[in-house]
mmCIF file of C-alpha atoms in Angstrom:
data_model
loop_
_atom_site.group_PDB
_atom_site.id
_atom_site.type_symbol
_atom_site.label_atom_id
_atom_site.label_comp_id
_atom_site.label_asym_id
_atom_site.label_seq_id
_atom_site.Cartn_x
_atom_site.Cartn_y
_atom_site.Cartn_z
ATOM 1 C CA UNK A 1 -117.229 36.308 112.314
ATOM 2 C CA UNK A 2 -114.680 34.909 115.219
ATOM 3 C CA UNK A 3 -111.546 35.885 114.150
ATOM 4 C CA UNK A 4 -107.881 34.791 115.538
ATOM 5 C CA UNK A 5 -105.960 38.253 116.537
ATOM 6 C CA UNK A 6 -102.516 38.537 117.100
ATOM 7 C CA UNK A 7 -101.667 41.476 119.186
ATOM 8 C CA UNK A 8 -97.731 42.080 119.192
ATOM 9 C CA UNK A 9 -95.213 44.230 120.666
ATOM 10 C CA UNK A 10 -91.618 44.521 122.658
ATOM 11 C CA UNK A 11 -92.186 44.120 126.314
ATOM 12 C CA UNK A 12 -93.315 47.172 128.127
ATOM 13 C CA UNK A 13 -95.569 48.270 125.207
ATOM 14 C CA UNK A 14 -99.001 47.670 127.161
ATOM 15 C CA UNK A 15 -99.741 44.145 125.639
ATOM 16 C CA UNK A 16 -101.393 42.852 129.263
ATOM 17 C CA UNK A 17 -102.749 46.081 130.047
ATOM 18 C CA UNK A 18 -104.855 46.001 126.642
ATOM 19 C CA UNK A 19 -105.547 41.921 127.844
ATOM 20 C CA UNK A 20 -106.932 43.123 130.788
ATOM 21 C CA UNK A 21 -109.084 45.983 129.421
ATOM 22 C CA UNK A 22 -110.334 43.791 126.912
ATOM 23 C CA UNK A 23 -111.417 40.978 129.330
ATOM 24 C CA UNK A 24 -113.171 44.127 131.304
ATOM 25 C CA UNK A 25 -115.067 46.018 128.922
ATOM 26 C CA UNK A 26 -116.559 42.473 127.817
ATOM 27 C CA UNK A 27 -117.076 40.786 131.491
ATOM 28 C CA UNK A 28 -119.055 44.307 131.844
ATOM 29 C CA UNK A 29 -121.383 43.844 129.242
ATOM 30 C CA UNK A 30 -122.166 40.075 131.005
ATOM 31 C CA UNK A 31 -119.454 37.789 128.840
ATOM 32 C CA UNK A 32 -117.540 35.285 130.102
ATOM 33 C CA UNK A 33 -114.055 34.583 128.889
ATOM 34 C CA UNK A 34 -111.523 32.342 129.915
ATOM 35 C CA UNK A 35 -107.916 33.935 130.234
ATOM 36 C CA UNK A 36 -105.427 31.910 129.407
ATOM 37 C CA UNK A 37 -101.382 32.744 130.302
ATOM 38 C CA UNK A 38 -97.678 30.587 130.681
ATOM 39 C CA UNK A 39 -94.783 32.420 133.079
ATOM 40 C CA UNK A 40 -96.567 35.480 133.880
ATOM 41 C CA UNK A 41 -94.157 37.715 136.162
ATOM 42 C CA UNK A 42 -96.937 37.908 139.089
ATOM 43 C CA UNK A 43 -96.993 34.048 139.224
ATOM 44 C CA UNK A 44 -98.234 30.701 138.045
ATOM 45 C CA UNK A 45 -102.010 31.258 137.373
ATOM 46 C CA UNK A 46 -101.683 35.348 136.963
ATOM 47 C CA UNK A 47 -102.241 37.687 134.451
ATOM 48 C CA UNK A 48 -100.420 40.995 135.251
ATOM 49 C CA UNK A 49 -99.578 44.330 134.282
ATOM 50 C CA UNK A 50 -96.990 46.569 135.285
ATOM 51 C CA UNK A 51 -99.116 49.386 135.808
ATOM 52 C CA UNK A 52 -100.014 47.074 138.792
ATOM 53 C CA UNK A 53 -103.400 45.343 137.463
ATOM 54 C CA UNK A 54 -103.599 41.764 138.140
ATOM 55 C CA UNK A 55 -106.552 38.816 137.775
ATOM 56 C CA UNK A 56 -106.986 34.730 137.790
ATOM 57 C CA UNK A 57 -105.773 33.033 134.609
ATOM 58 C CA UNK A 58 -105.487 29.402 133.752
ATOM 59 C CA UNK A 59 -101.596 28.468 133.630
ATOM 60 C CA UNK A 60 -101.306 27.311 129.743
ATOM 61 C CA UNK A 61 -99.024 24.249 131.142
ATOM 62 C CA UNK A 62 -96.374 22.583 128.458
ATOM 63 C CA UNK A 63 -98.121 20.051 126.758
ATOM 64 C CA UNK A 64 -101.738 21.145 127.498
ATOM 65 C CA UNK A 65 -104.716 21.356 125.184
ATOM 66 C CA UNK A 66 -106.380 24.141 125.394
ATOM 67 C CA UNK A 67 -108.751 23.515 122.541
ATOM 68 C CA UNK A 68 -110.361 20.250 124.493
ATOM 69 C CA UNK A 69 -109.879 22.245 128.006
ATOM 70 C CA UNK A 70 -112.201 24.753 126.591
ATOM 71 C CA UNK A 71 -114.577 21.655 125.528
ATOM 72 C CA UNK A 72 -114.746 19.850 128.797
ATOM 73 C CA UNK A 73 -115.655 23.490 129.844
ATOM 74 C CA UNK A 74 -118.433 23.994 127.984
ATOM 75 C CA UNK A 75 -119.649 20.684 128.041
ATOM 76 C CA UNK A 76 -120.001 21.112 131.417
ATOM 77 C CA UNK A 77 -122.058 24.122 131.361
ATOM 78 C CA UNK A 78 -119.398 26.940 131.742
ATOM 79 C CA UNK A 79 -120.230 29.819 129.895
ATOM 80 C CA UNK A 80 -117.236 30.905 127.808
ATOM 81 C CA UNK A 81 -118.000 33.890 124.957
ATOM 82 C CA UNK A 82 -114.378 34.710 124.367
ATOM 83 C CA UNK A 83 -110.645 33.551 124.946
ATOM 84 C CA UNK A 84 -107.637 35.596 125.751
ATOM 85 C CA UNK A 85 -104.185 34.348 125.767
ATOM 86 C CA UNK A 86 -101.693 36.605 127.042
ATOM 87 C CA UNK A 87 -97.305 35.692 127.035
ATOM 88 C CA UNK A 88 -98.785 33.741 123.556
ATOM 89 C CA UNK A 89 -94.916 33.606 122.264
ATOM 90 C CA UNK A 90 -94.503 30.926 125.244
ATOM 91 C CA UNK A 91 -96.903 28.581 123.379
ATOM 92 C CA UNK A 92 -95.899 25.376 121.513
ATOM 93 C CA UNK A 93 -97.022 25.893 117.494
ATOM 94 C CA UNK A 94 -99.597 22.983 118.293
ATOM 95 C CA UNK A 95 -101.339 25.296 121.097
ATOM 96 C CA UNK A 96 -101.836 27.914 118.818
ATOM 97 C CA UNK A 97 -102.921 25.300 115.828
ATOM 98 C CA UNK A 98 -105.491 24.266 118.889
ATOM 99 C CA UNK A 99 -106.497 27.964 119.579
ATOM 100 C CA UNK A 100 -107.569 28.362 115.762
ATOM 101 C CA UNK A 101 -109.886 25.534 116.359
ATOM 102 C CA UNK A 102 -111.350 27.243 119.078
ATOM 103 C CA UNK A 103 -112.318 29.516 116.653
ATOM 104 C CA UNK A 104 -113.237 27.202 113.405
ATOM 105 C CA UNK A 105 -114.856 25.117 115.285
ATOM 106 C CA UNK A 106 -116.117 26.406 118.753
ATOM 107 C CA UNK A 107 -117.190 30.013 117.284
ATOM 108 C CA UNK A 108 -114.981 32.349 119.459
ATOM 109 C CA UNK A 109 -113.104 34.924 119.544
ATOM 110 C CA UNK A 110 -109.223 34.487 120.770
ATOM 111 C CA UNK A 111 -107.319 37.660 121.742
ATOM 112 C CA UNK A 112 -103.935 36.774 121.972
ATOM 113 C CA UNK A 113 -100.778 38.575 123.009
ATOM 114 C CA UNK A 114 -96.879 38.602 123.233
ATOM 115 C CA UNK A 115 -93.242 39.571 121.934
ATOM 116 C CA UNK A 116 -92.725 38.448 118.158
ATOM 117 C CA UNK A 117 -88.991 38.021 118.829
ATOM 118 C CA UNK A 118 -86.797 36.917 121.852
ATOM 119 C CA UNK A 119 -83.641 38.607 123.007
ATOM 120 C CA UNK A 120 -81.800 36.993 119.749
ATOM 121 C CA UNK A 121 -84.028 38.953 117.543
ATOM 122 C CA UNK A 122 -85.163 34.872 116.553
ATOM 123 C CA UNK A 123 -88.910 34.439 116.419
ATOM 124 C CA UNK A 124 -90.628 32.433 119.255
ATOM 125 C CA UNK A 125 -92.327 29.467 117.506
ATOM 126 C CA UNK A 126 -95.275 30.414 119.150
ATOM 127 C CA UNK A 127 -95.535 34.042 117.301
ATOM 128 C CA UNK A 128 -94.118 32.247 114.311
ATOM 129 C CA UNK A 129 -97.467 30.313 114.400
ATOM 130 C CA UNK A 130 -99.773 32.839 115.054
ATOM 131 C CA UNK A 131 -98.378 34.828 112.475
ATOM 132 C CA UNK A 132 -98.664 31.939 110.074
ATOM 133 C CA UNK A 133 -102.521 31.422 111.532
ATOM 134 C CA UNK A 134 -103.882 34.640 112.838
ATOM 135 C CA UNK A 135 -107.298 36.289 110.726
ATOM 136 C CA UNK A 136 -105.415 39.468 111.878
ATOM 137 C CA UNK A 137 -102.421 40.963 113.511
ATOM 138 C CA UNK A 138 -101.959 44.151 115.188
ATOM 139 C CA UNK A 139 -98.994 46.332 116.436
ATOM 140 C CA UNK A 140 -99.795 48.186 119.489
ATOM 141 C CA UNK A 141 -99.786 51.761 119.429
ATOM 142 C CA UNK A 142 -98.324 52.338 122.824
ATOM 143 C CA UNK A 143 -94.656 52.593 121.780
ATOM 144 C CA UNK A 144 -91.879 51.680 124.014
ATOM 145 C CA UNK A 145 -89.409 53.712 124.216
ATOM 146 C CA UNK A 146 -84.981 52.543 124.341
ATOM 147 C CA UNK A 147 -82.856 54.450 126.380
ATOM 148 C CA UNK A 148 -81.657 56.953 123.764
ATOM 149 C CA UNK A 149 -85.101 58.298 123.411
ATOM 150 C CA UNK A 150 -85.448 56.399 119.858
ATOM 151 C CA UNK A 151 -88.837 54.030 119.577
ATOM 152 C CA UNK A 152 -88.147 50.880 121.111
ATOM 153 C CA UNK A 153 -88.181 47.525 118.562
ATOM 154 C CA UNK A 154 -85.789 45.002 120.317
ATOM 155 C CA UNK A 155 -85.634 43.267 123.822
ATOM 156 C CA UNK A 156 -82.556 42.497 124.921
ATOM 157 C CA UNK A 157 -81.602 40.249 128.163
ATOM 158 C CA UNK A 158 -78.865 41.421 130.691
ATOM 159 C CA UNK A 159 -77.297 39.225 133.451
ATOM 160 C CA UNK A 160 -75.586 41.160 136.112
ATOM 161 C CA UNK A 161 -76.377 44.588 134.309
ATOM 162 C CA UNK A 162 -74.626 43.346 130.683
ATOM 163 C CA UNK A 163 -76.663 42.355 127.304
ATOM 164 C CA UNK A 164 -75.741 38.801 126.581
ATOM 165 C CA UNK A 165 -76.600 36.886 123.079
ATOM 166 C CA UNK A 166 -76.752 32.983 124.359
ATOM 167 C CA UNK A 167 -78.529 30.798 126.106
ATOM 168 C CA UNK A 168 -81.854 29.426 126.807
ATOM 169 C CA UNK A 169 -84.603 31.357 124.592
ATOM 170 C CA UNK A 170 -87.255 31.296 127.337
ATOM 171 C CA UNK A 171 -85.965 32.623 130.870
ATOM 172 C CA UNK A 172 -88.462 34.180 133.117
ATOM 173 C CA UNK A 173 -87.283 37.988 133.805
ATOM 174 C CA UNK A 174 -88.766 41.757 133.552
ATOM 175 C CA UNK A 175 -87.696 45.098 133.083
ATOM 176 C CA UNK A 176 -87.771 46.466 136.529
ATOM 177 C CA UNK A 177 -85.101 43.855 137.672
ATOM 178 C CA UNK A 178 -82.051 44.895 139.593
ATOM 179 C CA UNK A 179 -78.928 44.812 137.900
ATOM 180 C CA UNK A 180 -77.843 42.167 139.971
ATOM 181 C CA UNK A 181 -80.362 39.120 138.309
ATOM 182 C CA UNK A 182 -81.348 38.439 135.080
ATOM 183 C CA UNK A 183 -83.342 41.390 133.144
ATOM 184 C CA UNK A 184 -84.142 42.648 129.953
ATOM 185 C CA UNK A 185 -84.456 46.086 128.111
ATOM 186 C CA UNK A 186 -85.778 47.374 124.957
ATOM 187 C CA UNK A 187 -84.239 48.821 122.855
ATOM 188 C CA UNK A 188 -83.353 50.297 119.436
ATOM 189 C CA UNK A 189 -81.742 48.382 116.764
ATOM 190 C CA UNK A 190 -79.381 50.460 116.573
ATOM 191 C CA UNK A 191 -78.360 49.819 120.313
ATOM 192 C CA UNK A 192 -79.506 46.246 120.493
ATOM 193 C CA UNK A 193 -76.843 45.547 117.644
ATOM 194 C CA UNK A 194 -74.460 47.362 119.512
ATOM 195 C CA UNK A 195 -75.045 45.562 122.820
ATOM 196 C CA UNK A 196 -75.636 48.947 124.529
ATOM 197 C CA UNK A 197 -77.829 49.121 127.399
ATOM 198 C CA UNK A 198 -78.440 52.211 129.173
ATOM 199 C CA UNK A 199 -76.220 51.122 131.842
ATOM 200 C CA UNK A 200 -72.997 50.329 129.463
ATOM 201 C CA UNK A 201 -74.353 53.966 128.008
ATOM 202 C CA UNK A 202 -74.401 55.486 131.557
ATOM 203 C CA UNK A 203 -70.890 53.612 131.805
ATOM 204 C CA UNK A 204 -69.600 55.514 128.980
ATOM 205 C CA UNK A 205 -70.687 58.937 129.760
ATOM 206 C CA UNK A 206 -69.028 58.576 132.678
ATOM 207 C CA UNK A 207 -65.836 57.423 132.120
ATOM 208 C CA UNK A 208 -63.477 59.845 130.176
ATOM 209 C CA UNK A 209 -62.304 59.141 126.641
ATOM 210 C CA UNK A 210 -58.641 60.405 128.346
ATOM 211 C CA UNK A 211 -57.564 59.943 131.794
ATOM 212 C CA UNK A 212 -56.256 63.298 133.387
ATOM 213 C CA UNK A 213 -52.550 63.205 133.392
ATOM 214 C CA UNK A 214 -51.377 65.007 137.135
ATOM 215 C CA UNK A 215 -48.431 66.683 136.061
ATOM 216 C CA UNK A 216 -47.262 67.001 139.468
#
C-alpha cells in the first residue's frame, strides 16, 4: 500500500542526504519520481545536502498545487512512481492535505522530509499537518549532535553570532554561516533554553569569572 511518511529531524541530522539516497536507489531500479523542495540552501529548484550532493527539484512555490501538478504530469505521459518532498515544514497545511491525495487517490508513495519545530521550539504548520496526516513518521537515526557533546533536539537561529527568540518563523539560513549573517545551531534543550550557543559558551570559557587585580 502507498503510504504518506514523515521523516523528521533537527537540521544537520541527514534528512536530504536520506532524500537523495532514496530518490537513487529507486531511479536505479528504473523509477521515476518527481522531487519536490521550497528554500533549499543550494537555490531555487535544488535539492542539496551538506555532504555536498545536489540534483533538479521542482520549487514547491507558495500557493502551488502539487496534487494537480502531478496530474497534468501524468496526464501527459510523464512517468512518475514516487514523490519526495524535502524542507516539507515550509509547506502550507493545504499542500500537504494535497500530497495525501497523491497518495489516496494517485497510488504513490510520498517521502517527505523536514524540522518538526522552528527556532521557537513552535511547530511549522506544515509538520503540524503531516503529523496530523502521515500513515507513518520516522525519527532519523543520524543524531545531531549540540555543542556540549549532548544529542542535539533544538535549532536555534543566531544573528551576528547571538541566539535570538523573535521574528519571522521562516528565514532562509544554515549551519555553516559566518557569525556575521543570520545562522542557526542545534542544540540541547538544556542550552537552547539557556540561549547558549557554542560561541556565548566559547565566550565564557574565556573570559574569567574574576578579573586579575595588578597589585602594582
Amino acid at each position: 500500500m502507498p503510504e504518506l511518511v514523515f521523516f523528521s529531524g533537527t537540521m544537520d541530522c541527514g534528512k536530504s542526504t536520506l532524500a537523495l539516497q532514496i530518490g537513487h536507489n529507486r531511479s536505479a531500479r528504473g523509477l521515476q519520481g518527481v522531487i519536490f523542495t521550497r528554500d533549499d540552501r543550494a537555490g531555487e529548484g535544488k535539492l542539496s545536502s551538506r555532504l555536498g550532493l545536489v540534483t533538479e527539484a521542482v520549487e514547491a512555490a507558495v500557493g502551488m498545487d502539487l496534487h494537480a501538478y502531478l496530474v497534468d504530469q501524468m496526464s501527459r505521459g510523464g512517468k512518475v512512481d514516487y514523490v519526495i518532498v524535502d524542507e516539507a515544514q515550509f509547506l502550507a497545511p493545504e499542500q500537504i492535505d494535497q500530497l495525501a491525495r497523491v497518495v489516496d487517490d494517485l497510488g504513490l508513495d510520498v517521502f517527505a522530509f523536514g524540522i518538526t519545530t522552528d527556532f521557537r521550539t513552535k511547530l511549522f504548520p506544515g509538520s503540524q499537518r503531516l503529523i496530523e496526516l502521515a500513515d507513518r513518521i520516522e525519527t532519523l537515526q543520524v543524531e545531531a549532535m549540540c555543542w556540549c557533546g549532548a544529542r542535539a533536539t533544538h535549532n536555534a537561529r543566531t544573528v551576528d553570532g547571538v541566539m535570538v527568540v523573535e521574528g519571522e518563523q521562516v528565514v532562509v539560513g544554515d549551519v555553516n554561516r559566518t557569525a556575521e549573517e543570520v545562522g542557526y545551531e542545534v542544540l540541547c534543550r538544556r542550552h537552547h533554553r539557556r540561549h547558549m550557543t557554542s560561541a556565548s559558551a566559547h565566550a565564557s570559557a574565556i573570559s574569567p569569572d574574576v578579573l586579575p587585580v595588578n597589585s602594582a
